Short mmCIF file of C-alpha atoms in Angstrom, two decimals:
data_model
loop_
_atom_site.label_atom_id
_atom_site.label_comp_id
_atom_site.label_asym_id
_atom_site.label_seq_id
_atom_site.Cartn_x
_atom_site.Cartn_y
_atom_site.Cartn_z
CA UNK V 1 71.65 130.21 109.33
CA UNK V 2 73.43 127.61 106.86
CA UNK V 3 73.72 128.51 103.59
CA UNK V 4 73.60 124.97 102.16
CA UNK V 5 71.85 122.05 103.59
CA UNK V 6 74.88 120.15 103.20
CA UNK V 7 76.50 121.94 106.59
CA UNK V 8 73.42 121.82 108.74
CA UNK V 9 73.26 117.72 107.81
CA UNK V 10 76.94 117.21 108.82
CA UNK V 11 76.52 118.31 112.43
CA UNK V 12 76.49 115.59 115.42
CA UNK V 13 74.46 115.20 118.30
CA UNK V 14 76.89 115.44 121.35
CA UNK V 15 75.05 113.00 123.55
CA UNK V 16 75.93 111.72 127.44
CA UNK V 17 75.34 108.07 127.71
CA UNK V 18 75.68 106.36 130.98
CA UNK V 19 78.23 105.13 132.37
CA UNK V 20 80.50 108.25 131.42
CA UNK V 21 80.92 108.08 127.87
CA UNK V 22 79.70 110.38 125.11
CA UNK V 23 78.01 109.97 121.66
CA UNK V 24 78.93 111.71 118.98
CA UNK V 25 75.74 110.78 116.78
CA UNK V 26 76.09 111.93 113.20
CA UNK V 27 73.46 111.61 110.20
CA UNK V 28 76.14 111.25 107.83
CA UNK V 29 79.44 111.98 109.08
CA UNK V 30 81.45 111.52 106.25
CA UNK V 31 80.17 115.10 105.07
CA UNK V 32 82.75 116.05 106.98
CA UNK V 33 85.46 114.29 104.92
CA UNK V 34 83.79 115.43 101.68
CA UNK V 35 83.39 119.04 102.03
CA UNK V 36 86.52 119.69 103.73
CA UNK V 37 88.59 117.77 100.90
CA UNK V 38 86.47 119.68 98.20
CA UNK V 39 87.00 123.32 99.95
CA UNK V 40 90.73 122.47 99.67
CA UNK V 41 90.53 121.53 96.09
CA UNK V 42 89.13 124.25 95.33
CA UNK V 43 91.18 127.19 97.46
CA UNK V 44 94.44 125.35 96.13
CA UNK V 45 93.11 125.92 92.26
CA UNK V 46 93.46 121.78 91.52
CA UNK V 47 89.55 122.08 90.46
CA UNK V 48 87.34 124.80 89.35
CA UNK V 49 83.44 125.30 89.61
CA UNK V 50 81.91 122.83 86.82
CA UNK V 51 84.77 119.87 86.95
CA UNK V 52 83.69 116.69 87.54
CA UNK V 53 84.74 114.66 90.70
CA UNK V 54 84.68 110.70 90.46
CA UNK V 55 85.44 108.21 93.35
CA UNK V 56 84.10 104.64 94.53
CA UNK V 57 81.51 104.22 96.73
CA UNK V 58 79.16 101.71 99.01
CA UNK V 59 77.03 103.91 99.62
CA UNK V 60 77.67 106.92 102.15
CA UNK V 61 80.58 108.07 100.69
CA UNK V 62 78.72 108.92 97.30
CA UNK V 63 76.08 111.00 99.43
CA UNK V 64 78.20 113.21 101.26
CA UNK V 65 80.31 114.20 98.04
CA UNK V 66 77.46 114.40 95.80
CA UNK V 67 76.12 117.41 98.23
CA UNK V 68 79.48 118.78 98.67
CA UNK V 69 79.80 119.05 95.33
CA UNK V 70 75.98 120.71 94.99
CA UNK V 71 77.08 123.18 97.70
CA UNK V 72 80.12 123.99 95.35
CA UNK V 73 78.56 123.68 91.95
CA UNK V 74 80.56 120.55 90.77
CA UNK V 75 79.62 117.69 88.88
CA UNK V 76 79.77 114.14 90.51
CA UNK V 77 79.89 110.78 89.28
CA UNK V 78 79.88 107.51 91.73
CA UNK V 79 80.91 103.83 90.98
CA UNK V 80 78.92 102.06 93.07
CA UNK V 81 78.73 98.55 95.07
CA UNK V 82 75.10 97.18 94.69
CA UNK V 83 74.56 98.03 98.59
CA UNK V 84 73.57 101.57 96.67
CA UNK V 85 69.66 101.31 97.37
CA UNK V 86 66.88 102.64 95.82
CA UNK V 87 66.49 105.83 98.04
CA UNK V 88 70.05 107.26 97.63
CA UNK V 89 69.80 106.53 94.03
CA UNK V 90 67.34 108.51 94.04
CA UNK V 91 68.28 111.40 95.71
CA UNK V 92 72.01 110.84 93.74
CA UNK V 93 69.44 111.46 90.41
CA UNK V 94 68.16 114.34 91.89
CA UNK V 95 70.80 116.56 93.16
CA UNK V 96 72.57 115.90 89.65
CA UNK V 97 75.40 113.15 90.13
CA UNK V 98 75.46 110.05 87.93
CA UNK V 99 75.94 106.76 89.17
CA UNK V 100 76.64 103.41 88.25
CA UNK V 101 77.04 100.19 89.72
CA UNK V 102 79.03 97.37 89.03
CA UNK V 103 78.02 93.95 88.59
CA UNK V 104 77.09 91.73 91.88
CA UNK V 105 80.20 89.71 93.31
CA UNK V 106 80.59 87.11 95.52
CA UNK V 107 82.23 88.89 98.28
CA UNK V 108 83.79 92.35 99.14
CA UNK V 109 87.05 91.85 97.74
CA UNK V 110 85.98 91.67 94.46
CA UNK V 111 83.79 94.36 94.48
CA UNK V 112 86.29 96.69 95.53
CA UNK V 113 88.59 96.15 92.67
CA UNK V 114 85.65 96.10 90.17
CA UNK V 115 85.16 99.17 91.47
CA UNK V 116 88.53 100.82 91.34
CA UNK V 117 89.10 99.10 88.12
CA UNK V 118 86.10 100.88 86.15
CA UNK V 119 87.44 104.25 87.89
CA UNK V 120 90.45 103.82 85.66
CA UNK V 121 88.58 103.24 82.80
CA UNK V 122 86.82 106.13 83.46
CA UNK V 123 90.10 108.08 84.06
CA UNK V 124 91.49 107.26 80.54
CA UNK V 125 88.49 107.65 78.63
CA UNK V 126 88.26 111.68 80.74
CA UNK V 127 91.52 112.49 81.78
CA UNK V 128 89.82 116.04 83.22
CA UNK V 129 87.85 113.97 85.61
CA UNK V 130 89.73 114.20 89.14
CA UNK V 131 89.41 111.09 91.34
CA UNK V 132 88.78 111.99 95.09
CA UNK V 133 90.47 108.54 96.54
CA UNK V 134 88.89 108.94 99.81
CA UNK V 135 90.69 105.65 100.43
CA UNK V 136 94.40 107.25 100.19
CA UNK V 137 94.22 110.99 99.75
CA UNK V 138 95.20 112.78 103.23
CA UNK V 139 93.07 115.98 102.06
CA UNK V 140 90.16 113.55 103.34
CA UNK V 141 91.70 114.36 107.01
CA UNK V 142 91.14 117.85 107.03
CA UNK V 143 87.36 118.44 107.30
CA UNK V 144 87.62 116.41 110.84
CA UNK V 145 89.31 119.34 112.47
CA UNK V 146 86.08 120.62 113.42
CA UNK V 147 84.60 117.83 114.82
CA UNK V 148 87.87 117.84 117.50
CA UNK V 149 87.21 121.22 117.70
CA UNK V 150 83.20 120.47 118.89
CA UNK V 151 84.89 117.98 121.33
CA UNK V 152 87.01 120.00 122.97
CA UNK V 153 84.19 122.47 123.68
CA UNK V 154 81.95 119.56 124.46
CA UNK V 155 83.77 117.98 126.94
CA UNK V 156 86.41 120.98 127.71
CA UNK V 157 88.66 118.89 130.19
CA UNK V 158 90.89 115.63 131.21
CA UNK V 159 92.36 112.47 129.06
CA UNK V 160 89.68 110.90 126.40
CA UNK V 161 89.33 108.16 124.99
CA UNK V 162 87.95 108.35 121.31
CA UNK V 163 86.20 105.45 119.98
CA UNK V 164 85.10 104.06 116.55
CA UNK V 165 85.32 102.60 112.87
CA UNK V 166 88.61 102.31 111.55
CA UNK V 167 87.04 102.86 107.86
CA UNK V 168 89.45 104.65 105.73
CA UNK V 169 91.47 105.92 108.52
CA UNK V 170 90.01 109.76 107.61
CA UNK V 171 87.68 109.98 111.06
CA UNK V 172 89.39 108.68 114.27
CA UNK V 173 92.82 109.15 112.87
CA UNK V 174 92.36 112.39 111.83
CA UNK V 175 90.31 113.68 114.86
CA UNK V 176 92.69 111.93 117.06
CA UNK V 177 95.87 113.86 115.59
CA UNK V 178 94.12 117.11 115.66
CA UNK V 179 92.75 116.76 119.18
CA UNK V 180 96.92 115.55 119.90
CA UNK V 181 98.15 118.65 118.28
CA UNK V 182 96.08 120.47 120.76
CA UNK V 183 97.83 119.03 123.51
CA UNK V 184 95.10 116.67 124.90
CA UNK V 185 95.81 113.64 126.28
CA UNK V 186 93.72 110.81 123.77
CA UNK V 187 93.85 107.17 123.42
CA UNK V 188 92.56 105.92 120.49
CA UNK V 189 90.62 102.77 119.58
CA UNK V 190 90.09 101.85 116.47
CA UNK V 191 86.80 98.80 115.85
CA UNK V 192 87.14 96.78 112.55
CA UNK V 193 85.02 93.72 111.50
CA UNK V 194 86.32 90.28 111.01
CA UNK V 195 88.18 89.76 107.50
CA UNK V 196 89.60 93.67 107.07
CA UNK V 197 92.81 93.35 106.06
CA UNK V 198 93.67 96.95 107.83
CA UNK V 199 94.46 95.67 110.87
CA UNK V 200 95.03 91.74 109.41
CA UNK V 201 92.18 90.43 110.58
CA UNK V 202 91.80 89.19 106.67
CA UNK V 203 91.79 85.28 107.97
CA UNK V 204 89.13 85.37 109.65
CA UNK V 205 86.12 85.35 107.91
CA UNK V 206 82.65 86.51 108.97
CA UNK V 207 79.75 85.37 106.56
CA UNK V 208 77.83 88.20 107.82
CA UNK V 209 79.82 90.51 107.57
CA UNK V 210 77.88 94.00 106.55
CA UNK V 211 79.66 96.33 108.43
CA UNK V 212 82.00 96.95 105.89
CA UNK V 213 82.30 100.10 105.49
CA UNK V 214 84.64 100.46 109.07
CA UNK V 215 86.81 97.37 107.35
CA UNK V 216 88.49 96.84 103.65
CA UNK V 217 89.31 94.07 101.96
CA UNK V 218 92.32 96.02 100.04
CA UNK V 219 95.07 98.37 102.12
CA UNK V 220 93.78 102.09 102.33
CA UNK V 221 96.74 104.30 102.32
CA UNK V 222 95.20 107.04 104.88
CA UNK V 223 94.67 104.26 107.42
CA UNK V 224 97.92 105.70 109.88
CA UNK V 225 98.25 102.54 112.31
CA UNK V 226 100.77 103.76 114.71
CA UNK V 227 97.84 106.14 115.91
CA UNK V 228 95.98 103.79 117.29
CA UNK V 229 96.46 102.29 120.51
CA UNK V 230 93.88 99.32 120.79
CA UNK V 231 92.02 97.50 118.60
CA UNK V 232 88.39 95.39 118.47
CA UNK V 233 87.50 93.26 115.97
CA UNK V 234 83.48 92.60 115.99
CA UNK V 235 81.58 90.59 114.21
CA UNK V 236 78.08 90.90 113.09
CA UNK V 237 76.08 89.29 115.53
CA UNK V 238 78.09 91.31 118.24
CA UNK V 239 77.22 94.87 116.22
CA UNK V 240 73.87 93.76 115.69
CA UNK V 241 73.61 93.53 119.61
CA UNK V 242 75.10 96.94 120.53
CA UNK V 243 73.28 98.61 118.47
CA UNK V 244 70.07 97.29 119.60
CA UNK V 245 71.25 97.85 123.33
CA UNK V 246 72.17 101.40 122.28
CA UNK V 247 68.93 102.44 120.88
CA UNK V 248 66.88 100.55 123.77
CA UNK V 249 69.39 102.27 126.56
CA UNK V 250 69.68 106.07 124.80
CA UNK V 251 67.08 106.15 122.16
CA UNK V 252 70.05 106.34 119.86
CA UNK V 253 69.22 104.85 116.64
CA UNK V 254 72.82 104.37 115.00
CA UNK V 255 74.21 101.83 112.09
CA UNK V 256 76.01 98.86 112.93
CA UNK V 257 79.45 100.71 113.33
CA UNK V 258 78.18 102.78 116.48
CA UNK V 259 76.65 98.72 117.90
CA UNK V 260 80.24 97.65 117.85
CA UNK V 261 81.75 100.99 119.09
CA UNK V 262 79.85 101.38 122.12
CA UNK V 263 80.07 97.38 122.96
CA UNK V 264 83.89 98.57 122.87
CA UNK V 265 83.69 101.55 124.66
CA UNK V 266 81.79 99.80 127.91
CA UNK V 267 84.53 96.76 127.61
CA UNK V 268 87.21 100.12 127.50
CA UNK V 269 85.67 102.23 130.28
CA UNK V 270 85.78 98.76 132.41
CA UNK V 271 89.39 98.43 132.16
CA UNK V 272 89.73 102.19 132.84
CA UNK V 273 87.41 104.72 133.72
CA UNK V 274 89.90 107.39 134.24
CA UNK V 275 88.91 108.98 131.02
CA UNK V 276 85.68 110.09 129.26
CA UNK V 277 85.11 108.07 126.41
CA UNK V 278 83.68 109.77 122.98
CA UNK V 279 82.26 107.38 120.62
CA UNK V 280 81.25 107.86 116.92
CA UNK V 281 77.72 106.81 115.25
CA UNK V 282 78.60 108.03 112.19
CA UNK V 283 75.20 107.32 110.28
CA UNK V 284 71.76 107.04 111.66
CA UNK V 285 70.41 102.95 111.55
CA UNK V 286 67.93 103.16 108.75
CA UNK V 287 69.80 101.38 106.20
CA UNK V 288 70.38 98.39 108.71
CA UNK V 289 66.63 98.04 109.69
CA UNK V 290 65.97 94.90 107.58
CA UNK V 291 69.44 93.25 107.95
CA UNK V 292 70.05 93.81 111.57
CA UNK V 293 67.55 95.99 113.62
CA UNK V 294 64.25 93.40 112.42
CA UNK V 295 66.42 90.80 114.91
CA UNK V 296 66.47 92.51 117.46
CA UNK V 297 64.69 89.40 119.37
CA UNK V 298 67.96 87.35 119.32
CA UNK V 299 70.07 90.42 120.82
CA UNK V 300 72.77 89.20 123.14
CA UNK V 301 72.45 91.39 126.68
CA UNK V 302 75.82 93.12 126.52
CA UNK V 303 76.72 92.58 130.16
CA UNK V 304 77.81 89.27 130.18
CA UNK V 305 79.94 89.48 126.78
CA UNK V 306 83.32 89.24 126.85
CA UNK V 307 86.48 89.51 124.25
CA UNK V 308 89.03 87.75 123.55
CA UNK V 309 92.37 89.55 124.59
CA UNK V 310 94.87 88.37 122.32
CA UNK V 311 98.53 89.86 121.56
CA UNK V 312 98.49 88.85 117.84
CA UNK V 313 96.76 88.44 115.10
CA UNK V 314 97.35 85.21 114.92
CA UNK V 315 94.90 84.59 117.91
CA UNK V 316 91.77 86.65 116.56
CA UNK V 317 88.38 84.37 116.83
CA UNK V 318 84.67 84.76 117.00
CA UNK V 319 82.72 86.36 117.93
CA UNK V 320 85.12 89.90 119.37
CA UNK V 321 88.46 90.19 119.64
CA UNK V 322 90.76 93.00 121.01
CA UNK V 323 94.57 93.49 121.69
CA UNK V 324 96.77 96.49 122.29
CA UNK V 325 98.32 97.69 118.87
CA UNK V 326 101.91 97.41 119.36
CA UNK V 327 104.26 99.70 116.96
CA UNK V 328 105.79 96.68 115.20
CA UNK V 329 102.81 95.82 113.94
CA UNK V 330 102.38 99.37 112.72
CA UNK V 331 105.41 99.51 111.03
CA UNK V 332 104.62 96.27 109.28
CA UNK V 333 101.08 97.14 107.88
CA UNK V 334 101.29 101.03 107.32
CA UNK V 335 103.84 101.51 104.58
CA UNK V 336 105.28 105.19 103.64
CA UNK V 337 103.54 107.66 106.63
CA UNK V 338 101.07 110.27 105.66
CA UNK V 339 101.64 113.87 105.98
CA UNK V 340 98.15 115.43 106.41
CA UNK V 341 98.03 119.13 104.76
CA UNK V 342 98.13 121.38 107.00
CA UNK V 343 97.97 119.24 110.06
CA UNK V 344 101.53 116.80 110.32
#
């Protein structure tokens, strides 16, 4: 029995879907992140019951902390991008965190650093406040251990391949190094949309582009790019078709993230099918119905897609995109490396 609803929620699915891969199907997986960096904040004595966590937010971030910190008895405020709906304001009201969101912009760049700029304000004006940055704090690493620990009783044997949303670098990194450290053999492959600079894809814009929340439009410090071993960029059309084809071929209904990492993992498992392939869905598709899942009638069948292998950056086009990630490009994009507490 669970003493908080907060770790029943964070649980995946573990589900086979042919040919040879395996789902990882989360509700929110980003739990995960939250409550592991807020059990560490609070063992280590750098918050007590009562303080009041703050961090940026489109959306599923400010969920999973705001019921990590219920579970803990913290308070929570969110900055949020307008892509905050009605229903997790709501439930944000309800569980006690505040939240507010900034003004519309024109694109994601700009709502980023609106965001991150009113978090400073914020700091200043309460300097007791303590900012999560689940875009550069390593402590976000540490919940994942036990999801690599559910995969390696899940699928107990032979090489993997781990698949899914770059995001903030705190989910396939981190489950990737801690499967690594347990001496299993894992290639990792990292999907981004068009115009993330993570990966510096930032030239190529995609109009639709909604599946930002695998991509940024500023660097993210716990992105670790020399752990990643291949890359797909994806744009929105492409997403919008996996993830139809995965809920019409499994009955999994997943965001757009899990559309573009399962149209990756079949392209992967063609090239080699020596491993068994685990890909993330780390939310379920409800927010996406409207923007994505109502067009399901102009789907693309996934069989006769194909990307564009390229061997820089420089080459990345419509509508998907891959290469191998080569270390010099990891050294040129990553910056000072992160040591993950407890973990590297």
């Amino acid at each position: 029995m669970h003493e908080h609803i907060a770790e029943a929620v964070k649980e995946p699915d573990v589900v086979t879907v042919p040919p040879g891969a395996v789902c990882l199907r989360f509700e929110t997986m980003k739990l995960y992140s939250a409550l592991g960096a807020v059990r560490h904040l609070l063992d280590t004595g750098q918050v007590s019951p009562g303080d009041t966590l703050i961090d940026s937010s489109s959306g599923i971030y400010a969920h999973a902390l705001a019921l990590a910190c219920h579970r803990h008895g913290l308070k929570c405020h969110i900055v949020g991008s307008t892509t905050v709906d009605r229903t997790l304001r709501v439930q944000l009201q309800i569980l006690g965190a505040t939240l507010e969101q900034v003004r519309p912009s024109k694109n994601l760049r700009l709502d980023q650093n609106l965001r991150v700029e009113r978090i400073g304000e914020l700091l200043r004006e309460n300097p007791d406040y303590h900012w999560m940055r689940q875009y550069h704090d390593s402590i976000h690493y540490l919940g994942y251990r036990d999801v690599a620990d559910l995969i390696g009783k899940e699928v107990p044997e032979g090489a993997l391949a781990l698949v899914g949303g770059v995001g903030t670098g705190a989910s396939t990194g981190a489950i990737a190094t801690y499967l690594r450290e347990a001496g299993r053999d894992v290639t990792l492959v990292g999907v981004q949309p068009f115009g993330s600079v993570t990966f510096g894809a930032e030239h190529v814009s995609d109009p639709d582009m909604i599946i930002a929340g695998i991509g940024s439009s500023i660097p993210f410090r716990n992105v670790r790019h020399e752990l990643y071993d291949r890359i797909h960029w994806v744009n929105f059309d492409y997403a919008m078709s996996g993830a139809v084809e995965l809920l019409r071929a499994s009955g999994i209904f997943a965001g757009l993230s899990a559309g573009a990492a399962y149209l990756a993992t079949l392209w992967e498992r063609r090239r080699d099918d020596s491993r068994t392939y685990v890909f993330l869905a780390a939310d379920t598709g409800h927010r996406y119905v409207d923007s994505a899942y109502a067009h399901h009638g102009r789907a693309r069948g996934l069989g006769a897609m194909r990307p564009h292998e390229v061997t820089e950056q420089q080459d990345l086009r419509h509508p998907w995109s891959t290469m191998d990630w080569p270390p010099r490009a990891s050294a040129l994009l990553r910056g000072e490396p992160l040591l993950v507490p407890g973990a590297v």
